[in-house]
């Protein structure tokens, strides 16, 4: 890791730069040659019967195996310690509205993951991928925070900051197979590139308006702006159906 990367992290996460819990250092890149290929639900052509399986890798020696696990554990704990900020950073929209005990970024992503878990099957959509995407889509906010439209940050600048933060987090994790998967899921969501991304983007809006309804009910707030900001922006029939149910319940309560 060069001095520029260290300066970037310290400028964005000053509270973490001084703690012994997170050690920012360079890690050796881990190859993914021995990692099994990911299995998707979509059908694919069977492998040629003439092809022979690759030879099994030789088992590592006890000393090298121990060293490999030591590096993996160090990377994982550094990464997870940084992600702790997702649990402690409150969602900015609720803070601005003076909501008492507002949800954190992690709270928001967790319920989105549950949405992906319980949703009805949609042809062509990989449920497991949606669950992963839901718990990754705001992960860069561990460094940049929850940037909202009211902050006046242009969309391209918000995306640039988040991509830079995500790149740092992937390096912290070791830049192996898991880090690359996180990066790919985040980019796929950010650019709305797949059916899964469209579903999860709808979950993002559905979770927000459901939370808004709950705060209106519990704290007597008028949070109509959150419903107005999502109106007509749902991309899937599932998202539209769930949003309609929430709107119906809100109308009954008022």
PDB file of C-alpha atoms in Angstrom:
ATOM      1  CA  UNK A   1       0.000   0.000   0.000  1.00  0.00           C
ATOM      2  CA  UNK A   2       1.509   3.367  -0.976  1.00  0.00           C
ATOM      3  CA  UNK A   3       1.435   6.555   1.071  1.00  0.00           C
ATOM      4  CA  UNK A   4      -1.366   7.982  -1.085  1.00  0.00           C
ATOM      5  CA  UNK A   5      -3.690   5.132  -0.136  1.00  0.00           C
ATOM      6  CA  UNK A   6      -2.834   5.554   3.555  1.00  0.00           C
ATOM      7  CA  UNK A   7      -3.544   9.289   3.341  1.00  0.00           C
ATOM      8  CA  UNK A   8      -6.875   8.629   1.610  1.00  0.00           C
ATOM      9  CA  UNK A   9      -8.031   6.244   4.319  1.00  0.00           C
ATOM     10  CA  UNK A  10      -6.910   8.522   7.168  1.00  0.00           C
ATOM     11  CA  UNK A  11      -8.703  11.496   5.646  1.00  0.00           C
ATOM     12  CA  UNK A  12     -11.964   9.575   5.302  1.00  0.00           C
ATOM     13  CA  UNK A  13     -11.847   7.494   8.444  1.00  0.00           C
ATOM     14  CA  UNK A  14      -9.978   9.526  11.045  1.00  0.00           C
ATOM     15  CA  UNK A  15     -11.512   7.600  13.939  1.00  0.00           C
ATOM     16  CA  UNK A  16     -10.134   4.346  12.591  1.00  0.00           C
ATOM     17  CA  UNK A  17      -6.643   5.584  11.791  1.00  0.00           C
ATOM     18  CA  UNK A  18      -5.709   5.728  15.484  1.00  0.00           C
ATOM     19  CA  UNK A  19      -7.089   2.422  16.712  1.00  0.00           C
ATOM     20  CA  UNK A  20      -5.249  -0.828  17.156  1.00  0.00           C
ATOM     21  CA  UNK A  21      -8.319  -2.783  16.060  1.00  0.00           C
ATOM     22  CA  UNK A  22      -7.773  -2.034  12.382  1.00  0.00           C
ATOM     23  CA  UNK A  23      -4.326  -2.440  10.915  1.00  0.00           C
ATOM     24  CA  UNK A  24      -3.994  -0.928   7.455  1.00  0.00           C
ATOM     25  CA  UNK A  25      -1.201  -2.716   5.656  1.00  0.00           C
ATOM     26  CA  UNK A  26      -0.490  -4.324   2.317  1.00  0.00           C
ATOM     27  CA  UNK A  27      -1.404  -7.908   1.723  1.00  0.00           C
ATOM     28  CA  UNK A  28      -0.166 -10.430  -0.747  1.00  0.00           C
ATOM     29  CA  UNK A  29      -2.646 -10.966  -3.546  1.00  0.00           C
ATOM     30  CA  UNK A  30      -4.212 -14.387  -3.329  1.00  0.00           C
ATOM     31  CA  UNK A  31      -4.859 -16.244  -6.540  1.00  0.00           C
ATOM     32  CA  UNK A  32      -8.217 -17.891  -7.126  1.00  0.00           C
ATOM     33  CA  UNK A  33      -6.928 -20.723  -9.277  1.00  0.00           C
ATOM     34  CA  UNK A  34      -7.939 -23.309  -6.701  1.00  0.00           C
ATOM     35  CA  UNK A  35     -11.338 -21.764  -6.005  1.00  0.00           C
ATOM     36  CA  UNK A  36     -14.242 -23.754  -7.491  1.00  0.00           C
ATOM     37  CA  UNK A  37     -16.232 -22.065 -10.237  1.00  0.00           C
ATOM     38  CA  UNK A  38     -19.436 -20.351  -9.091  1.00  0.00           C
ATOM     39  CA  UNK A  39     -22.637 -22.217  -9.885  1.00  0.00           C
ATOM     40  CA  UNK A  40     -25.542 -20.261 -11.335  1.00  0.00           C
ATOM     41  CA  UNK A  41     -29.128 -21.353 -11.790  1.00  0.00           C
ATOM     42  CA  UNK A  42     -29.149 -20.545 -15.452  1.00  0.00           C
ATOM     43  CA  UNK A  43     -28.582 -23.535 -17.722  1.00  0.00           C
ATOM     44  CA  UNK A  44     -25.229 -23.855 -19.474  1.00  0.00           C
ATOM     45  CA  UNK A  45     -23.722 -26.240 -21.977  1.00  0.00           C
ATOM     46  CA  UNK A  46     -22.299 -29.417 -20.429  1.00  0.00           C
ATOM     47  CA  UNK A  47     -18.529 -29.764 -20.561  1.00  0.00           C
ATOM     48  CA  UNK A  48     -17.069 -31.830 -23.358  1.00  0.00           C
ATOM     49  CA  UNK A  49     -16.861 -35.518 -22.465  1.00  0.00           C
ATOM     50  CA  UNK A  50     -13.379 -35.633 -23.964  1.00  0.00           C
ATOM     51  CA  UNK A  51     -11.971 -33.101 -21.546  1.00  0.00           C
ATOM     52  CA  UNK A  52     -10.168 -34.496 -18.530  1.00  0.00           C
ATOM     53  CA  UNK A  53     -10.416 -32.931 -15.083  1.00  0.00           C
ATOM     54  CA  UNK A  54      -7.493 -30.796 -13.986  1.00  0.00           C
ATOM     55  CA  UNK A  55      -4.993 -32.477 -11.677  1.00  0.00           C
ATOM     56  CA  UNK A  56      -5.625 -31.993  -7.980  1.00  0.00           C
ATOM     57  CA  UNK A  57      -3.258 -29.491  -6.395  1.00  0.00           C
ATOM     58  CA  UNK A  58      -0.700 -30.855  -3.975  1.00  0.00           C
ATOM     59  CA  UNK A  59      -1.645 -30.249  -0.362  1.00  0.00           C
ATOM     60  CA  UNK A  60       0.351 -27.420   1.191  1.00  0.00           C
ATOM     61  CA  UNK A  61       2.858 -28.138   3.883  1.00  0.00           C
ATOM     62  CA  UNK A  62       1.855 -27.499   7.494  1.00  0.00           C
ATOM     63  CA  UNK A  63       3.966 -24.348   7.706  1.00  0.00           C
ATOM     64  CA  UNK A  64       2.726 -22.831   4.448  1.00  0.00           C
ATOM     65  CA  UNK A  65      -0.884 -23.736   5.230  1.00  0.00           C
ATOM     66  CA  UNK A  66      -0.672 -22.052   8.614  1.00  0.00           C
ATOM     67  CA  UNK A  67       0.800 -18.930   7.053  1.00  0.00           C
ATOM     68  CA  UNK A  68      -1.982 -18.789   4.441  1.00  0.00           C
ATOM     69  CA  UNK A  69      -4.697 -19.031   7.093  1.00  0.00           C
ATOM     70  CA  UNK A  70      -2.946 -16.360   9.164  1.00  0.00           C
ATOM     71  CA  UNK A  71      -3.045 -13.928   6.252  1.00  0.00           C
ATOM     72  CA  UNK A  72      -6.699 -14.750   5.491  1.00  0.00           C
ATOM     73  CA  UNK A  73      -7.725 -14.226   9.108  1.00  0.00           C
ATOM     74  CA  UNK A  74      -5.837 -10.932   9.359  1.00  0.00           C
ATOM     75  CA  UNK A  75      -7.451  -9.613   6.166  1.00  0.00           C
ATOM     76  CA  UNK A  76     -10.913 -10.707   7.251  1.00  0.00           C
ATOM     77  CA  UNK A  77     -10.748  -9.088  10.691  1.00  0.00           C
ATOM     78  CA  UNK A  78      -9.333  -5.828   9.308  1.00  0.00           C
ATOM     79  CA  UNK A  79     -12.159  -5.730   6.749  1.00  0.00           C
ATOM     80  CA  UNK A  80     -14.872  -6.578   9.276  1.00  0.00           C
ATOM     81  CA  UNK A  81     -13.568  -3.991  11.738  1.00  0.00           C
ATOM     82  CA  UNK A  82     -13.920  -1.337   9.055  1.00  0.00           C
ATOM     83  CA  UNK A  83     -17.444  -2.569   8.277  1.00  0.00           C
ATOM     84  CA  UNK A  84     -18.337  -1.933  11.934  1.00  0.00           C
ATOM     85  CA  UNK A  85     -19.001   1.644  10.849  1.00  0.00           C
ATOM     86  CA  UNK A  86     -22.013   0.395   8.881  1.00  0.00           C
ATOM     87  CA  UNK A  87     -23.568  -0.591  12.229  1.00  0.00           C
ATOM     88  CA  UNK A  88     -22.883   2.747  13.889  1.00  0.00           C
ATOM     89  CA  UNK A  89     -23.543   5.213  11.044  1.00  0.00           C
ATOM     90  CA  UNK A  90     -27.160   6.369  11.042  1.00  0.00           C
ATOM     91  CA  UNK A  91     -29.057   6.859   7.803  1.00  0.00           C
ATOM     92  CA  UNK A  92     -28.781  10.551   6.993  1.00  0.00           C
ATOM     93  CA  UNK A  93     -32.352  11.060   5.763  1.00  0.00           C
ATOM     94  CA  UNK A  94     -33.807  10.043   9.112  1.00  0.00           C
ATOM     95  CA  UNK A  95     -31.290  12.130  11.031  1.00  0.00           C
ATOM     96  CA  UNK A  96     -32.357  15.227   9.088  1.00  0.00           C
ATOM     97  CA  UNK A  97     -35.968  14.506  10.033  1.00  0.00           C
ATOM     98  CA  UNK A  98     -35.082  14.293  13.739  1.00  0.00           C
ATOM     99  CA  UNK A  99     -36.119  10.655  13.969  1.00  0.00           C
ATOM    100  CA  UNK A 100     -35.431   9.197  17.400  1.00  0.00           C
ATOM    101  CA  UNK A 101     -32.991   6.260  17.330  1.00  0.00           C
ATOM    102  CA  UNK A 102     -32.812   6.152  13.512  1.00  0.00           C
ATOM    103  CA  UNK A 103     -31.750   3.000  11.725  1.00  0.00           C
ATOM    104  CA  UNK A 104     -28.145   2.418  10.712  1.00  0.00           C
ATOM    105  CA  UNK A 105     -26.845   1.607   7.237  1.00  0.00           C
ATOM    106  CA  UNK A 106     -26.450  -2.017   8.331  1.00  0.00           C
ATOM    107  CA  UNK A 107     -30.061  -2.123   9.576  1.00  0.00           C
ATOM    108  CA  UNK A 108     -31.225  -1.014   6.144  1.00  0.00           C
ATOM    109  CA  UNK A 109     -29.117  -3.568   4.266  1.00  0.00           C
ATOM    110  CA  UNK A 110     -30.118  -6.396   6.608  1.00  0.00           C
ATOM    111  CA  UNK A 111     -33.841  -6.002   5.932  1.00  0.00           C
ATOM    112  CA  UNK A 112     -33.133  -5.756   2.210  1.00  0.00           C
ATOM    113  CA  UNK A 113     -31.373  -9.116   2.514  1.00  0.00           C
ATOM    114  CA  UNK A 114     -34.477 -10.534   4.174  1.00  0.00           C
ATOM    115  CA  UNK A 115     -36.589  -9.162   1.336  1.00  0.00           C
ATOM    116  CA  UNK A 116     -34.458 -11.039  -1.179  1.00  0.00           C
ATOM    117  CA  UNK A 117     -34.715 -14.190   0.943  1.00  0.00           C
ATOM    118  CA  UNK A 118     -38.531 -14.255   1.228  1.00  0.00           C
ATOM    119  CA  UNK A 119     -39.492 -12.863  -2.191  1.00  0.00           C
ATOM    120  CA  UNK A 120     -41.308 -15.089  -4.654  1.00  0.00           C
ATOM    121  CA  UNK A 121     -39.203 -16.643  -7.385  1.00  0.00           C
ATOM    122  CA  UNK A 122     -38.808 -14.508 -10.479  1.00  0.00           C
ATOM    123  CA  UNK A 123     -37.848 -16.240 -13.752  1.00  0.00           C
ATOM    124  CA  UNK A 124     -34.245 -15.506 -14.644  1.00  0.00           C
ATOM    125  CA  UNK A 125     -33.380 -13.997 -11.251  1.00  0.00           C
ATOM    126  CA  UNK A 126     -30.806 -15.618  -8.959  1.00  0.00           C
ATOM    127  CA  UNK A 127     -32.092 -15.276  -5.391  1.00  0.00           C
ATOM    128  CA  UNK A 128     -28.701 -15.938  -3.784  1.00  0.00           C
ATOM    129  CA  UNK A 129     -27.130 -13.235  -5.897  1.00  0.00           C
ATOM    130  CA  UNK A 130     -29.845 -10.786  -4.805  1.00  0.00           C
ATOM    131  CA  UNK A 131     -29.146 -11.549  -1.143  1.00  0.00           C
ATOM    132  CA  UNK A 132     -25.425 -10.941  -1.636  1.00  0.00           C
ATOM    133  CA  UNK A 133     -26.058  -7.759  -3.586  1.00  0.00           C
ATOM    134  CA  UNK A 134     -28.371  -6.434  -0.883  1.00  0.00           C
ATOM    135  CA  UNK A 135     -25.699  -6.744   1.813  1.00  0.00           C
ATOM    136  CA  UNK A 136     -23.009  -5.254  -0.438  1.00  0.00           C
ATOM    137  CA  UNK A 137     -24.732  -2.365  -2.207  1.00  0.00           C
ATOM    138  CA  UNK A 138     -24.038   0.281   0.487  1.00  0.00           C
ATOM    139  CA  UNK A 139     -20.790  -1.198   1.801  1.00  0.00           C
ATOM    140  CA  UNK A 140     -18.628   1.719   0.622  1.00  0.00           C
ATOM    141  CA  UNK A 141     -20.566   3.945   3.026  1.00  0.00           C
ATOM    142  CA  UNK A 142     -18.379   2.479   5.773  1.00  0.00           C
ATOM    143  CA  UNK A 143     -15.832   5.020   4.516  1.00  0.00           C
ATOM    144  CA  UNK A 144     -17.713   7.771   2.669  1.00  0.00           C
ATOM    145  CA  UNK A 145     -20.835   7.826   4.846  1.00  0.00           C
ATOM    146  CA  UNK A 146     -24.459   8.059   3.722  1.00  0.00           C
ATOM    147  CA  UNK A 147     -24.430  10.668   0.948  1.00  0.00           C
ATOM    148  CA  UNK A 148     -27.964  11.816   0.091  1.00  0.00           C
ATOM    149  CA  UNK A 149     -29.353  14.112  -2.644  1.00  0.00           C
ATOM    150  CA  UNK A 150     -29.742  16.922  -0.111  1.00  0.00           C
ATOM    151  CA  UNK A 151     -25.971  16.941   0.393  1.00  0.00           C
ATOM    152  CA  UNK A 152     -25.571  18.526  -3.036  1.00  0.00           C
ATOM    153  CA  UNK A 153     -22.933  16.026  -4.203  1.00  0.00           C
ATOM    154  CA  UNK A 154     -23.272  15.321  -7.954  1.00  0.00           C
ATOM    155  CA  UNK A 155     -24.155  11.731  -8.789  1.00  0.00           C
ATOM    156  CA  UNK A 156     -20.921  11.111 -10.681  1.00  0.00           C
ATOM    157  CA  UNK A 157     -18.859  12.448  -7.771  1.00  0.00           C
ATOM    158  CA  UNK A 158     -20.759  10.274  -5.270  1.00  0.00           C
ATOM    159  CA  UNK A 159     -20.082   7.248  -7.462  1.00  0.00           C
ATOM    160  CA  UNK A 160     -16.387   8.166  -7.773  1.00  0.00           C
ATOM    161  CA  UNK A 161     -15.966   8.457  -4.018  1.00  0.00           C
ATOM    162  CA  UNK A 162     -17.737   5.162  -3.409  1.00  0.00           C
ATOM    163  CA  UNK A 163     -15.725   3.333  -6.079  1.00  0.00           C
ATOM    164  CA  UNK A 164     -12.486   4.598  -4.570  1.00  0.00           C
ATOM    165  CA  UNK A 165     -13.596   3.533  -1.095  1.00  0.00           C
ATOM    166  CA  UNK A 166     -14.697   0.127  -2.382  1.00  0.00           C
ATOM    167  CA  UNK A 167     -11.327  -0.354  -4.075  1.00  0.00           C
ATOM    168  CA  UNK A 168      -9.582   0.323  -0.798  1.00  0.00           C
ATOM    169  CA  UNK A 169     -11.840  -2.131   1.049  1.00  0.00           C
ATOM    170  CA  UNK A 170     -11.182  -4.860  -1.527  1.00  0.00           C
ATOM    171  CA  UNK A 171      -7.431  -4.330  -1.120  1.00  0.00           C
ATOM    172  CA  UNK A 172      -7.863  -4.540   2.627  1.00  0.00           C
ATOM    173  CA  UNK A 173      -9.624  -7.878   2.160  1.00  0.00           C
ATOM    174  CA  UNK A 174      -6.693  -9.169   0.113  1.00  0.00           C
ATOM    175  CA  UNK A 175      -7.955  -8.764  -3.476  1.00  0.00           C
ATOM    176  CA  UNK A 176      -8.757 -12.457  -3.733  1.00  0.00           C
ATOM    177  CA  UNK A 177     -11.867 -14.202  -5.030  1.00  0.00           C
ATOM    178  CA  UNK A 178     -14.209 -12.846  -2.341  1.00  0.00           C
ATOM    179  CA  UNK A 179     -12.974  -9.292  -2.742  1.00  0.00           C
ATOM    180  CA  UNK A 180     -13.476  -9.467  -6.498  1.00  0.00           C
ATOM    181  CA  UNK A 181     -16.988 -10.852  -6.019  1.00  0.00           C
ATOM    182  CA  UNK A 182     -17.881  -7.940  -3.724  1.00  0.00           C
ATOM    183  CA  UNK A 183     -16.538  -5.468  -6.271  1.00  0.00           C
ATOM    184  CA  UNK A 184     -18.453  -7.072  -9.122  1.00  0.00           C
ATOM    185  CA  UNK A 185     -21.715  -7.197  -7.182  1.00  0.00           C
ATOM    186  CA  UNK A 186     -21.376  -3.555  -6.174  1.00  0.00           C
ATOM    187  CA  UNK A 187     -20.668  -2.398  -9.729  1.00  0.00           C
ATOM    188  CA  UNK A 188     -23.499  -4.485 -11.156  1.00  0.00           C
ATOM    189  CA  UNK A 189     -25.896  -2.847  -8.704  1.00  0.00           C
ATOM    190  CA  UNK A 190     -24.485   0.639  -9.206  1.00  0.00           C
ATOM    191  CA  UNK A 191     -24.873   0.459 -12.980  1.00  0.00           C
ATOM    192  CA  UNK A 192     -28.233  -1.379 -12.885  1.00  0.00           C
ATOM    193  CA  UNK A 193     -26.823  -4.000 -15.234  1.00  0.00           C
ATOM    194  CA  UNK A 194     -28.938  -7.080 -14.481  1.00  0.00           C
ATOM    195  CA  UNK A 195     -32.358  -8.308 -13.442  1.00  0.00           C
ATOM    196  CA  UNK A 196     -30.935  -8.908  -9.984  1.00  0.00           C
ATOM    197  CA  UNK A 197     -29.755  -5.298  -9.792  1.00  0.00           C
ATOM    198  CA  UNK A 198     -33.212  -4.039 -10.752  1.00  0.00           C
ATOM    199  CA  UNK A 199     -34.850  -6.209  -8.098  1.00  0.00           C
ATOM    200  CA  UNK A 200     -32.425  -5.074  -5.394  1.00  0.00           C
ATOM    201  CA  UNK A 201     -32.804  -1.419  -6.377  1.00  0.00           C
ATOM    202  CA  UNK A 202     -36.536  -1.854  -5.880  1.00  0.00           C
ATOM    203  CA  UNK A 203     -35.876  -3.451  -2.485  1.00  0.00           C
ATOM    204  CA  UNK A 204     -33.790  -0.391  -1.588  1.00  0.00           C
ATOM    205  CA  UNK A 205     -36.781   1.881  -2.217  1.00  0.00           C
ATOM    206  CA  UNK A 206     -39.315  -0.496  -0.662  1.00  0.00           C
ATOM    207  CA  UNK A 207     -37.264  -0.781   2.525  1.00  0.00           C
ATOM    208  CA  UNK A 208     -37.033   2.999   2.760  1.00  0.00           C
ATOM    209  CA  UNK A 209     -40.765   3.654   2.432  1.00  0.00           C
ATOM    210  CA  UNK A 210     -41.616   0.782   4.785  1.00  0.00           C
ATOM    211  CA  UNK A 211     -39.278   2.338   7.336  1.00  0.00           C
ATOM    212  CA  UNK A 212     -40.856   5.736   6.689  1.00  0.00           C
ATOM    213  CA  UNK A 213     -44.310   4.286   7.372  1.00  0.00           C
ATOM    214  CA  UNK A 214     -43.066   2.748  10.605  1.00  0.00           C
ATOM    215  CA  UNK A 215     -41.573   6.049  11.763  1.00  0.00           C
ATOM    216  CA  UNK A 216     -44.779   7.901  10.865  1.00  0.00           C
ATOM    217  CA  UNK A 217     -46.759   5.407  12.932  1.00  0.00           C
ATOM    218  CA  UNK A 218     -44.376   5.249  15.900  1.00  0.00           C
ATOM    219  CA  UNK A 219     -43.246   8.866  16.111  1.00  0.00           C
ATOM    220  CA  UNK A 220     -46.074  10.852  14.531  1.00  0.00           C
ATOM    221  CA  UNK A 221     -43.885  12.227  11.745  1.00  0.00           C
ATOM    222  CA  UNK A 222     -44.961  13.323   8.281  1.00  0.00           C
ATOM    223  CA  UNK A 223     -42.481  11.680   5.924  1.00  0.00           C
ATOM    224  CA  UNK A 224     -44.379  12.147   2.684  1.00  0.00           C
ATOM    225  CA  UNK A 225     -41.268  13.300   0.819  1.00  0.00           C
ATOM    226  CA  UNK A 226     -39.824   9.794   0.995  1.00  0.00           C
ATOM    227  CA  UNK A 227     -42.913   8.341  -0.654  1.00  0.00           C
ATOM    228  CA  UNK A 228     -42.941  11.072  -3.286  1.00  0.00           C
ATOM    229  CA  UNK A 229     -39.271  10.522  -4.123  1.00  0.00           C
ATOM    230  CA  UNK A 230     -39.892   6.858  -5.024  1.00  0.00           C
ATOM    231  CA  UNK A 231     -43.249   7.208  -6.797  1.00  0.00           C
ATOM    232  CA  UNK A 232     -43.171   5.755 -10.314  1.00  0.00           C
ATOM    233  CA  UNK A 233     -39.555   4.598 -10.003  1.00  0.00           C
ATOM    234  CA  UNK A 234     -40.029   0.888  -9.330  1.00  0.00           C
ATOM    235  CA  UNK A 235     -38.656  -1.324 -12.105  1.00  0.00           C
ATOM    236  CA  UNK A 236     -40.167  -4.725 -11.294  1.00  0.00           C
ATOM    237  CA  UNK A 237     -43.652  -6.060 -10.713  1.00  0.00           C
ATOM    238  CA  UNK A 238     -42.526  -7.341  -7.339  1.00  0.00           C
ATOM    239  CA  UNK A 239     -41.330  -3.908  -6.288  1.00  0.00           C
ATOM    240  CA  UNK A 240     -44.511  -2.272  -7.517  1.00  0.00           C
ATOM    241  CA  UNK A 241     -46.690  -4.789  -5.646  1.00  0.00           C
ATOM    242  CA  UNK A 242     -44.856  -4.349  -2.350  1.00  0.00           C
ATOM    243  CA  UNK A 243     -44.802  -0.553  -2.677  1.00  0.00           C
ATOM    244  CA  UNK A 244     -48.536  -0.570  -3.415  1.00  0.00           C
ATOM    245  CA  UNK A 245     -49.196  -2.638  -0.287  1.00  0.00           C
ATOM    246  CA  UNK A 246     -47.226  -0.173   1.834  1.00  0.00           C
ATOM    247  CA  UNK A 247     -49.071   2.791   0.305  1.00  0.00           C
ATOM    248  CA  UNK A 248     -52.404   1.089   0.993  1.00  0.00           C
ATOM    249  CA  UNK A 249     -51.529   0.521   4.639  1.00  0.00           C
ATOM    250  CA  UNK A 250     -50.359   4.115   4.977  1.00  0.00           C
ATOM    251  CA  UNK A 251     -53.658   5.399   3.567  1.00  0.00           C
ATOM    252  CA  UNK A 252     -55.590   3.295   6.068  1.00  0.00           C
ATOM    253  CA  UNK A 253     -53.621   4.693   9.013  1.00  0.00           C
ATOM    254  CA  UNK A 254     -54.081   8.348   8.076  1.00  0.00           C
TER     255      UNK A 254
END
